[in-house]
Coordinates of N, CA and C and ligand atoms in Angstrom, one line a residue:
M136 N -15.4 -15.4 4.3 CA -14.6 -14.4 3.6 C -13.4 -13.8 4.6
K137 N -12.3 -13.6 3.9 CA -11.3 -12.8 4.5 C -11.6 -11.4 4.5
K138 N -11.1 -10.6 5.6 CA -11.5 -9.3 5.6 C -10.2 -8.4 5.5
I139 N -10.4 -7.4 4.5 CA -9.1 -6.7 4.1 C -9.5 -5.2 4.6
I140 N -8.5 -4.5 5.1 CA -8.7 -3.0 5.3 C -7.6 -2.4 4.5
V141 N -8.0 -1.3 3.8 CA -7.0 -0.7 3.0 C -6.8 0.9 3.5
L142 N -5.6 1.2 3.5 CA -5.2 2.6 4.1 C -4.6 3.3 3.0
I143 N -5.2 4.6 2.6 CA -4.6 5.2 1.5 C -4.4 6.8 2.0
S144 N -3.6 7.5 1.1 CA -3.6 9.0 1.2 C -3.6 9.6 0.0
G145 N -3.8 8.9 -1.2 CA -3.6 9.7 -2.5 C -4.6 9.2 -3.5
G146 N -4.3 9.0 -4.7 CA -5.0 8.9 -5.8 C -5.9 7.4 -5.6
G147 N -5.2 6.6 -5.0 CA -5.9 5.2 -4.9 C -6.0 4.2 -6.1
S148 N -5.2 4.3 -6.9 CA -5.2 3.5 -8.1 C -4.8 2.0 -7.6
N149 N -4.2 1.9 -6.6 CA -3.9 0.5 -6.1 C -5.0 0.0 -5.3
L150 N -5.9 0.9 -4.7 CA -7.1 0.4 -4.0 C -8.1 0.1 -5.2
A151 N -8.0 0.8 -6.3 CA -8.9 0.5 -7.4 C -8.6 -0.7 -8.0
A152 N -7.3 -1.2 -8.1 CA -7.0 -2.3 -8.7 C -7.3 -3.7 -7.7
L153 N -7.2 -3.3 -6.4 CA -7.7 -4.5 -5.5 C -9.2 -4.5 -5.6
I154 N -9.9 -3.6 -5.7 CA -11.4 -3.6 -5.9 C -11.9 -4.3 -7.3
Q155 N -11.2 -4.1 -8.2 CA -11.5 -4.7 -9.6 C -11.2 -6.2 -9.4
A156 N -10.0 -6.5 -8.9 CA -9.6 -7.9 -8.7 C -10.5 -8.7 -7.7
L157 N -11.2 -8.2 -6.7 CA -12.1 -8.9 -5.7 C -13.3 -9.2 -6.7
K158 N -13.7 -8.0 -7.5 CA -14.9 -8.3 -8.4 C -14.8 -9.4 -9.3
Q159 N -13.5 -9.4 -9.8 CA -13.4 -10.5 -10.9 C -12.9 -11.9 -10.4
Q160 N -13.0 -11.8 -9.0 CA -12.4 -13.2 -8.3 C -11.0 -13.5 -8.5
D161 N -10.1 -12.5 -8.8 CA -8.8 -12.8 -9.0 C -8.1 -12.9 -7.5
I162 N -8.9 -12.3 -6.7 CA -8.7 -12.5 -5.1 C -10.0 -13.2 -4.8
A163 N -9.9 -14.5 -4.4 CA -11.1 -15.2 -3.9 C -11.4 -15.2 -2.4
Q164 N -12.6 -15.3 -2.2 CA -13.1 -15.3 -0.8 C -12.8 -14.2 0.1
A165 N -12.8 -13.0 -0.5 CA -12.3 -11.9 0.3 C -13.1 -10.7 0.0
E166 N -12.9 -9.7 0.9 CA -13.8 -8.4 0.9 C -12.9 -7.4 1.6
I167 N -13.2 -6.2 0.9 CA -12.6 -5.0 1.7 C -13.7 -4.5 2.5
I168 N -13.5 -4.5 3.9 CA -14.5 -4.1 4.7 C -14.6 -2.6 5.2
K169 N -13.4 -2.0 4.9 CA -13.1 -0.6 5.1 C -12.0 0.0 4.3
V170 N -12.2 1.2 3.9 CA -11.0 2.0 3.5 C -10.9 3.2 4.6
I171 N -9.6 3.5 4.8 CA -9.4 4.7 5.8 C -8.2 5.6 5.1
A172 N -8.5 6.8 5.1 CA -7.5 7.8 4.6 C -7.1 8.5 5.7
D173 N -6.0 9.1 5.7 CA -5.2 10.1 6.7 C -5.4 11.5 6.3
R174 N -6.0 11.8 5.1 CA -6.4 13.0 4.6 C -7.4 13.1 3.7
D175 N -7.9 14.2 3.3 CA -8.8 14.4 2.2 C -8.1 13.9 0.8
C176 N -8.5 12.9 0.2 CA -7.7 12.5 -0.9 C -8.7 11.9 -2.1
A177 N -8.4 12.0 -3.3 CA -9.2 11.5 -4.5 C -9.5 10.0 -4.3
G178 N -8.7 9.3 -3.7 CA -8.8 7.8 -3.7 C -10.1 7.4 -2.9
K179 N -10.7 8.2 -2.1 CA -11.8 8.0 -1.4 C -12.9 7.4 -2.5
Q180 N -13.0 8.3 -3.5 CA -14.1 8.1 -4.5 C -14.1 6.6 -5.0
H181 N -13.1 5.9 -4.9 CA -13.1 4.5 -5.3 C -13.7 3.6 -4.2
A182 N -13.7 4.1 -3.0 CA -14.5 3.4 -1.9 C -15.9 3.6 -2.1
F183 N -16.2 4.9 -2.4 CA -17.7 5.3 -2.5 C -18.3 4.6 -3.5
N184 N -17.7 4.6 -4.8 CA -18.3 3.8 -5.9 C -18.5 2.4 -5.7
A185 N -17.7 1.7 -4.8 CA -17.9 0.4 -4.7 C -18.6 0.2 -3.4
N186 N -19.3 1.2 -2.7 CA -20.0 0.9 -1.6 C -19.2 0.5 -0.5
I187 N -18.1 0.8 -0.2 CA -17.2 0.3 0.8 C -17.0 1.3 1.8
P188 N -17.4 0.9 3.3 CA -17.4 2.0 4.2 C -16.0 2.6 4.1
F189 N -16.1 3.9 4.4 CA -14.9 4.9 4.4 C -14.9 5.6 5.6
A190 N -13.6 5.8 6.1 CA -13.4 6.7 7.3 C -12.1 7.5 7.1
M191 N -12.2 8.8 7.4 CA -11.1 9.7 7.5 C -10.6 9.9 8.8
I192 N -9.3 9.6 8.9 CA -8.7 10.1 10.2 C -7.7 10.8 10.0
D193 N -7.9 11.9 10.6 CA -6.9 13.1 10.0 C -5.5 12.9 10.7
R194 N -4.6 13.0 10.0 CA -3.0 12.9 10.4 C -2.7 14.0 11.2
K195 N -3.5 15.0 11.2 CA -3.1 16.2 11.9 C -3.5 16.2 13.3
L196 N -4.3 14.9 13.7 CA -4.8 14.9 15.0 C -3.6 14.9 16.0
G197 N -2.4 14.5 15.7 CA -1.4 14.4 16.6 C -1.2 12.9 16.9
A198 N 0.1 12.6 17.0 CA 0.4 11.1 17.0 C -0.5 10.2 18.0
E199 N -0.9 10.8 19.2 CA -1.5 9.9 20.2 C -3.1 9.7 19.7
R200 N -3.6 10.8 19.4 CA -5.0 10.7 19.1 C -5.1 9.9 17.9
F201 N -4.2 10.2 16.8 CA -4.2 9.5 15.6 C -4.2 8.0 15.8
A202 N -3.3 7.6 16.6 CA -3.1 6.2 17.0 C -4.4 5.5 17.5
Q203 N -4.9 6.4 18.4 CA -6.1 5.9 19.3 C -7.4 5.6 18.2
A204 N -7.5 6.8 17.2 CA -8.6 6.6 16.3 C -8.4 5.7 15.3
L205 N -7.1 5.4 14.8 CA -6.8 4.2 13.8 C -7.1 2.8 14.5
N206 N -6.6 2.8 15.7 CA -6.8 1.5 16.2 C -8.4 1.3 16.6
A207 N -9.1 2.3 16.9 CA -10.5 2.1 17.1 C -11.2 1.7 15.7
A208 N -10.6 2.2 14.6 CA -11.4 2.1 13.4 C -11.0 0.6 12.8
I209 N -10.1 0.0 13.3 CA -9.5 -1.3 12.7 C -10.1 -2.5 13.7
A210 N -10.9 -3.1 13.3 CA -11.4 -4.3 14.1 C -10.4 -5.5 14.2
D211 N -10.7 -6.0 15.4 CA -9.6 -7.3 15.5 C -9.8 -8.3 14.5
E212 N -11.1 -8.3 13.8 CA -11.3 -9.4 12.9 C -10.5 -9.2 11.5
A213 N -9.9 -8.0 11.4 CA -9.2 -7.8 10.0 C -8.0 -8.9 9.8
D214 N -8.2 -9.5 8.5 CA -7.2 -10.5 8.1 C -5.9 -10.0 7.6
L215 N -6.1 -8.7 7.0 CA -5.0 -8.2 6.2 C -5.2 -6.7 6.1
I216 N -4.2 -6.0 6.6 CA -4.4 -4.4 6.5 C -3.3 -4.1 5.3
V217 N -4.0 -3.4 4.3 CA -3.0 -3.1 3.0 C -2.7 -1.6 3.1
L218 N -1.5 -1.2 3.2 CA -1.1 0.3 2.9 C -0.8 0.4 1.5
A219 N -1.9 1.1 0.8 CA -1.7 1.4 -0.7 C -1.6 2.9 -0.8
G220 N -0.3 3.3 -0.7 CA 0.0 4.8 -0.8 C -0.6 5.6 0.4
F221 N -0.2 4.8 1.6 CA -0.5 5.4 2.8 C 0.7 6.2 3.3
L222 N 0.7 7.5 3.5 CA 1.9 8.2 3.8 C 2.0 8.4 5.4
S223 N 1.2 8.1 6.2 CA 1.6 8.3 7.9 C 2.3 7.1 8.3
I224 N 3.0 7.4 9.2 CA 3.7 6.3 10.1 C 2.6 5.5 10.8
V225 N 2.7 4.2 10.6 CA 1.8 3.3 11.2 C 2.1 3.3 12.7
P226 N 1.2 3.6 13.6 CA 1.5 3.6 15.0 C 2.0 2.1 15.5
P227 N 3.1 2.1 16.4 CA 3.5 0.9 17.1 C 2.4 0.0 17.7
S228 N 1.5 0.7 18.3 CA 0.3 0.1 18.8 C -0.6 -0.9 17.9
L229 N -0.6 -0.4 16.5 CA -1.3 -1.1 15.5 C -0.5 -2.2 15.0
I230 N 0.8 -1.9 14.9 CA 1.7 -3.0 14.4 C 1.8 -4.2 15.4
A231 N 1.7 -3.8 16.7 CA 1.6 -5.0 17.7 C 0.5 -5.8 17.7
R232 N -0.8 -5.2 17.4 CA -2.1 -5.9 17.3 C -2.1 -6.9 16.2
F233 N -1.5 -6.6 15.1 CA -1.5 -7.3 13.9 C -0.1 -7.8 13.2
P234 N 0.5 -8.6 14.0 CA 1.9 -9.2 13.4 C 1.7 -10.0 12.2
R235 N 2.5 -9.4 11.1 CA 2.5 -10.0 9.9 C 1.3 -10.1 9.1
K236 N 0.5 -9.1 9.6 CA -0.8 -8.8 8.8 C -0.8 -7.3 8.2
I237 N 0.1 -6.6 8.3 CA 0.1 -5.2 7.7 C 1.2 -5.2 6.7
I238 N 0.7 -4.8 5.4 CA 1.6 -5.0 4.3 C 1.7 -3.5 3.8
N239 N 2.8 -3.1 3.0 CA 2.9 -1.8 2.6 C 3.6 -2.2 0.9
L240 N 3.2 -1.2 0.1 CA 3.6 -1.1 -1.4 C 4.4 0.0 -1.5
H241 N 5.7 -0.2 -2.2 CA 6.6 0.9 -2.2 C 7.2 0.7 -3.7
P242 N 7.4 2.0 -4.3 CA 7.6 1.9 -5.8 C 9.1 2.0 -6.0
S243 N 10.0 1.1 -5.4 CA 11.4 0.8 -5.7 C 11.5 -0.6 -5.1
L244 N 12.9 -1.0 -5.6 CA 13.5 -2.3 -5.2 C 13.9 -2.2 -3.9
L245 N 13.3 -2.2 -2.9 CA 13.8 -2.2 -1.4 C 14.8 -3.2 -1.3
P246 N 15.9 -3.0 -0.5 CA 16.1 -1.9 0.4 C 16.6 -0.6 -0.3
K247 N 16.8 -0.6 -1.5 CA 17.1 0.5 -2.3 C 16.0 1.6 -2.3
F248 N 16.3 2.7 -2.2 CA 15.4 3.8 -2.3 C 14.1 3.8 -1.4
G249 N 14.4 3.6 -0.2 CA 13.3 3.6 0.9 C 13.8 4.4 2.0
G250 N 12.8 4.6 3.0 CA 13.2 5.2 4.2 C 12.6 6.6 4.3
A251 N 12.7 7.4 5.2 CA 12.0 8.6 5.4 C 12.4 9.7 4.2
G252 N 11.3 10.3 3.8 CA 11.2 11.2 2.6 C 11.2 10.5 1.3
M253 N 11.4 9.1 1.3 CA 11.3 8.6 0.0 C 9.8 8.0 -0.3
Y254 N 9.2 8.8 -1.0 CA 7.7 8.6 -1.5 C 7.7 9.2 -2.8
G255 N 6.6 8.7 -3.6 CA 6.0 9.3 -4.7 C 7.3 9.5 -5.7
M256 N 7.2 10.7 -6.4 CA 8.0 11.0 -7.4 C 9.5 11.1 -7.0
K257 N 9.7 11.4 -5.7 CA 11.0 11.4 -5.0 C 11.9 10.2 -5.3
V258 N 11.1 9.1 -5.3 CA 11.8 7.7 -5.3 C 12.3 7.6 -6.6
H259 N 11.4 7.8 -7.8 CA 11.8 7.7 -9.0 C 12.9 8.6 -9.6
Q260 N 12.9 9.8 -9.0 CA 13.9 10.9 -9.1 C 15.3 10.4 -8.7
A261 N 15.3 9.8 -7.7 CA 16.5 9.4 -6.8 C 17.1 8.1 -7.5
V262 N 16.1 7.3 -8.1 CA 16.7 6.2 -9.0 C 17.4 6.7 -10.2
I263 N 16.9 7.6 -10.8 CA 17.4 8.2 -12.2 C 18.7 8.9 -11.7
E264 N 18.7 9.6 -10.8 CA 20.0 10.2 -10.5 C 21.1 9.2 -10.0
A265 N 20.7 8.0 -9.7 CA 21.5 7.3 -9.1 C 22.2 6.4 -10.3
G266 N 21.7 6.5 -11.5 CA 22.0 5.9 -12.6 C 21.7 4.5 -12.7
E267 N 20.6 4.0 -11.9 CA 20.2 2.6 -12.0 C 19.9 2.0 -13.2
S268 N 20.0 0.8 -13.6 CA 19.6 0.3 -15.0 C 18.1 -0.5 -14.7
E269 N 17.8 -0.6 -13.4 CA 16.4 -1.3 -13.3 C 15.8 -0.6 -11.9
S270 N 14.6 -0.6 -11.9 CA 13.9 -0.3 -10.7 C 12.5 -1.4 -10.6
G271 N 11.6 -0.9 -9.9 CA 10.4 -1.8 -9.7 C 9.7 -1.4 -8.5
C272 N 9.1 -2.4 -7.8 CA 8.1 -2.1 -6.9 C 8.4 -3.3 -5.8
S273 N 8.0 -3.0 -4.6 CA 8.1 -4.2 -3.4 C 6.9 -4.1 -2.5
V274 N 6.4 -5.3 -2.2 CA 5.5 -5.4 -1.0 C 6.2 -6.0 0.1
H275 N 6.0 -5.4 1.1 CA 6.9 -5.9 2.5 C 5.9 -5.6 3.6
Y276 N 6.2 -6.5 4.7 CA 5.5 -6.4 5.9 C 5.8 -5.2 6.5
V277 N 5.1 -4.4 7.4 CA 5.2 -3.2 8.1 C 5.8 -3.6 9.4
D278 N 7.0 -3.0 9.8 CA 7.6 -3.1 11.0 C 7.7 -1.6 11.5
S279 N 8.5 -1.5 12.7 CA 8.5 -0.2 13.3 C 9.3 0.9 12.4
G280 N 10.0 0.4 11.5 CA 10.9 1.3 10.6 C 10.2 1.7 9.5
I281 N 11.0 2.7 8.7 CA 10.2 3.1 7.4 C 10.7 2.2 6.3
D282 N 9.8 1.5 5.7 CA 10.3 0.7 4.5 C 11.4 -0.5 4.8
T283 N 11.2 -0.9 6.1 CA 12.5 -1.7 6.6 C 11.8 -3.2 6.6
G284 N 10.7 -3.5 6.7 CA 9.9 -4.7 7.0 C 10.4 -5.9 6.1
E285 N 10.4 -7.1 6.4 CA 10.6 -8.1 5.6 C 9.9 -8.1 4.1
I286 N 10.7 -8.2 3.1 CA 10.0 -8.1 1.8 C 9.4 -9.4 1.3
I287 N 8.3 -9.3 0.9 CA 7.4 -10.5 0.5 C 7.5 -10.6 -0.9
A288 N 7.5 -9.7 -1.7 CA 7.5 -9.8 -3.3 C 8.0 -8.7 -3.9
Q289 N 8.6 -8.8 -5.1 CA 9.2 -7.7 -5.8 C 8.9 -7.8 -7.3
A290 N 8.8 -6.8 -8.2 CA 8.8 -7.0 -9.4 C 9.5 -5.9 -10.0
K291 N 10.4 -6.2 -11.2 CA 11.3 -5.3 -11.8 C 10.8 -4.7 -13.2
V292 N 11.4 -3.5 -13.4 CA 11.0 -3.0 -14.8 C 12.6 -2.4 -15.2
P293 N 12.8 -2.2 -16.3 CA 14.0 -1.5 -16.7 C 14.0 0.0 -16.6
V294 N 15.0 0.7 -16.4 CA 15.1 2.0 -16.4 C 16.0 2.3 -17.7
L295 N 15.2 3.2 -18.6 CA 15.8 3.4 -19.9 C 16.5 4.8 -19.7
P296 N 17.7 4.9 -20.7 CA 18.5 6.2 -20.7 C 17.8 7.6 -20.6
Q297 N 16.9 7.6 -21.3 CA 16.3 9.0 -21.5 C 14.9 9.0 -20.4
D298 N 14.9 8.2 -19.6 CA 13.7 8.3 -18.7 C 13.7 9.5 -17.8
S299 N 12.4 10.1 -17.6 CA 12.3 11.1 -16.6 C 11.7 10.4 -15.4
A300 N 11.6 11.0 -14.2 CA 11.0 10.4 -13.1 C 9.5 10.0 -13.4
A301 N 8.8 10.9 -14.2 CA 7.3 10.5 -14.6 C 7.3 9.1 -15.5
D302 N 8.4 9.1 -16.4 CA 8.3 8.0 -17.2 C 8.4 6.8 -16.4
L303 N 9.2 6.7 -15.5 CA 9.6 5.6 -14.6 C 8.3 5.3 -13.8
Q304 N 7.6 6.4 -13.2 CA 6.4 6.1 -12.4 C 5.3 5.4 -13.3
Q305 N 5.2 6.0 -14.6 CA 4.3 5.3 -15.3 C 4.5 3.8 -15.7
R306 N 5.8 3.6 -15.9 CA 6.1 2.2 -16.1 C 5.8 1.3 -15.0
I307 N 6.1 1.9 -13.7 CA 6.1 1.1 -12.5 C 4.5 0.9 -12.1
A308 N 3.7 1.9 -12.3 CA 2.5 1.8 -11.6 C 1.6 0.6 -12.0
P309 N 1.5 0.2 -13.3 CA 0.8 -1.0 -13.5 C 1.4 -2.3 -13.1
V310 N 2.6 -2.3 -12.9 CA 3.3 -3.4 -12.3 C 2.9 -3.6 -11.0
E311 N 3.0 -2.3 -10.4 CA 2.5 -2.3 -8.9 C 1.1 -2.9 -8.6
H312 N 0.3 -2.6 -9.5 CA -1.2 -2.9 -9.3 C -1.2 -4.5 -9.4
Q313 N -0.5 -5.1 -10.4 CA -0.3 -6.5 -10.5 C 0.3 -7.3 -9.3
L314 N 1.4 -6.6 -9.0 CA 2.0 -7.2 -7.9 C 1.2 -7.2 -6.5
L315 N 0.6 -6.2 -6.3 CA -0.2 -6.0 -5.1 C -1.5 -6.9 -5.1
V316 N -2.0 -7.1 -6.2 CA -3.2 -8.1 -6.4 C -2.6 -9.4 -6.0
K317 N -1.7 -9.8 -6.8 CA -1.0 -11.1 -6.7 C -0.7 -11.4 -5.3
T318 N 0.2 -10.6 -4.7 CA 0.5 -10.8 -3.4 C -0.7 -10.8 -2.3
V319 N -1.6 -10.0 -2.6 CA -2.7 -10.1 -1.5 C -3.5 -11.5 -1.6
A320 N -3.7 -11.8 -2.9 CA -4.3 -13.1 -3.2 C -3.5 -14.3 -2.6
E321 N -2.2 -14.3 -2.7 CA -1.4 -15.4 -2.3 C -1.5 -15.4 -0.7
L322 N -1.3 -14.2 0.0 CA -1.3 -14.2 1.3 C -2.6 -14.7 2.0
L323 N -3.7 -14.3 1.1 CA -5.1 -14.6 2.0 C -5.3 -16.1 1.7
S324 N -4.7 -16.7 0.6 CA -5.1 -18.1 0.3 C -3.9 -19.0 1.0
G325 N -3.0 -18.5 1.7 CA -2.1 -19.3 2.4 C -0.9 -19.7 1.6
N326 N -1.0 -19.2 0.3 CA 0.0 -19.8 -0.7 C 1.5 -19.0 -0.5
K327 N 1.4 -18.0 0.4 CA 2.6 -17.3 0.6 C 2.6 -16.8 2.2
S328 N 3.7 -16.7 2.8 CA 3.6 -16.2 4.2 C 4.9 -15.4 4.4
Ligands
GRF120 C1 2.2 3.8 -5.2 O1 3.3 4.1 -5.9 C2 2.8 3.0 -4.0 O2 4.0 2.3 -4.1 C3 3.1 4.1 -3.1 O3 2.2 5.2 -3.2 C4 1.6 5.1 -4.4 C5 0.3 5.1 -4.4 O4 -0.5 5.2 -5.6 N1 3.3 3.7 -1.5 P1 -2.0 5.2 -5.7 O5 -2.6 6.1 -4.5 O6 -2.4 3.6 -5.2 O7 -2.3 5.4 -7.0

């Protein structure tokens, strides 16, 4: 069994999609061995419901203690670390331990609309203000920058003339769930690198 660790900060709908996909064997021969949050968040309930070990490592610990605690919570045996709506910067020491094994999901077509401060509804608002005709989501490897790592997979959706940021978020969310599940399945089975 391949071992996945999922890091969250929010509602955890992408965590829920992964849990469901594992249950249905859409992701084969794998399990989530731990969910880690950097704050109290609703997403932890998905871990509780699925009996997955959960840890909260408070982002307010300060960079050094946060990095130490996160490294201690993530065993060397992890095959894939999935940032599913994780808002903290990943410590360089963790990135160094897991080259090409940490992936992030972002709700835009990177490299557009990524970087510091670009998260959640702010991303969709920026896409609309820029007058884009399409948006989407990206899964990428995590490097030392913010949303700058190599892109692994993307999916597109149209942006319609009357769209609000919330409309766009709602159109992208289910597409993100599918893209994340598909990408995790392909990475773990070796069909993608
Ligand atoms: C997603 O839009 C993801 O792209 C971004 O944070 C959001 C997480 O949503 N990084 P959820 O917590 O999985 O519902």
